[in-house]
Amino acid sequence: MGRQFYRRFFSIYIVLVLQNVVTLSVNLADNMMLGGYSEVALSGVAAVNQVQFIYQQILTALGDGMVILCSQYWGKKQIQPMKKLAAASMRAGLIVCGMLFFLVSLFPARILGLFTTEQTIIAEGVKYLKIIRFTYLFFALTQILLAVLRSVEVVKIAFLLSVQSFFVNCGINYILIYGKFGAPELGTAGAAIGTLTARMLEFFVLLLFIALRERKLHLKVKDFLHTDRVLNRDYLKLTTPLVLIQGLWGLNTAMQTVILGHMTAAAIAANSVASTLFLMVKSAAVGAASTATIIIGKTIGTGNLEEVKKEAAALQKLFVVIGILSGLVLFFIRIPILNFYQLAESTKEMTNTFLIILSVVCVGMSYQMPTNNGIIRGGGSAGFVVKMDLISIWLIVIPLSFYMAFVVKASPAVVVCCLNADQIFKCVPAFLKANYGNWIRKLTRE
């Protein structure tokens, strides 16, 4: 591939990775500040964040389905279908938001009880959840709007919003968690207020950007009020399996907390710290998958299928390099980052072991996930990825992990290996499908 391809890839990729890193830095800052405040507070917020993570995965799927379709229409330079697809995605996002808000408002303690049996942790988590649930609406609106912009290669605003959120959230957290500058010491509630303020500001700044600066789609409020049954059907047909698999994948990640949280008292805190760091480094793979979706979708839209295959081959080589670098980064930053946490020595040692395992996992994940979710799914073959994930996670990984944790009584480190085994063995079917299978699908209508 020529220089123009790599320049295009990295112009989108770098911004998306930075956005993911900064977004996750908000969670890391919450963890570090609460870890210094109280290990119980840290564990309580970690349990709530499992709910947030599943919600985020569902919204990601709703946005990704729209991006896959819209990228092909963008390749054909057809704007009106893109607006109608954006409206369908927004409606779906608001329905999910309403359902989650309803559930956490009625059953907060029961929901958190799925992740831990410690009543002190549940009590701290409920205090956090009572405030954080109000972020769900702003988060849904922002994520869907950013996905619309991403489909037309407008990505810098997402990064700028993430930076803004980071500083707003960290500033309010510092003041309200610890009670600085005469403010009350609110602990977990202070962290929730910081996140809520950041999410509200993020949404309103994005609205201003769309109203004053966005020039490709010219989005208006009325664009989200129209319904197109044909495009709605196209969107739901593509997105329903994505929502299913992303929701199950988010549930799978939450299951790590369930399994480890029922093994030892230290395991839930260790997993919280390790998974937060892992998610940050994982941003490199997530950014690669999102970039590949945009590039592959747009090229399919132009109708040049030979170019699609060349791009897929070049992208896979980039994914391997990204994986090796990501694994090395996670391995070398683990000790300096762990020194910031005020954790018991046994908890810190367990976290260190988890991070060494995840450094290896990172290499395989950085190839298979962008190949599956970026190239194959982005090329229109979502069904293949759904089937593979259902088999690998729910027929292999989860049963094996439960068996090792509760029957064999293996150590938490062995269980973490089992929980992440799919990130390695999924590389084989991903490689075979991307290079020898038929995955290119034209999804647009004339």
Coordinates of C-alpha atoms in Angstrom, one line a residue, residues 28-43 177-178 185 187 273 339-343:
L28 CA -7.9 5.3 36.2
A29 CA -8.0 8.6 38.0
D30 CA -11.1 7.6 39.9
N31 CA -9.5 4.3 40.8
M32 CA -6.2 5.9 42.0
M33 CA -7.9 8.6 44.0
L34 CA -10.4 6.2 45.6
G35 CA -7.6 3.6 46.1
G36 CA -5.8 6.2 48.1
Y37 CA -9.0 7.1 50.0
S38 CA -10.3 3.6 50.9
E39 CA -10.0 0.0 49.4
V40 CA -13.7 -0.5 50.2
A41 CA -14.6 2.6 48.2
L42 CA -12.4 1.4 45.3
S43 CA -14.1 -2.0 45.3
I177 CA -13.4 12.9 47.4
Y178 CA -11.0 14.3 50.0
E185 CA -15.5 15.1 52.1
G187 CA -15.7 9.9 49.1
V273 CA -6.6 -2.2 39.1
N339 CA 3.4 2.3 43.2
F340 CA 0.6 5.0 43.2
Y341 CA -1.9 2.6 44.8
Q342 CA -2.3 2.3 48.6
L343 CA -3.0 -1.5 48.5

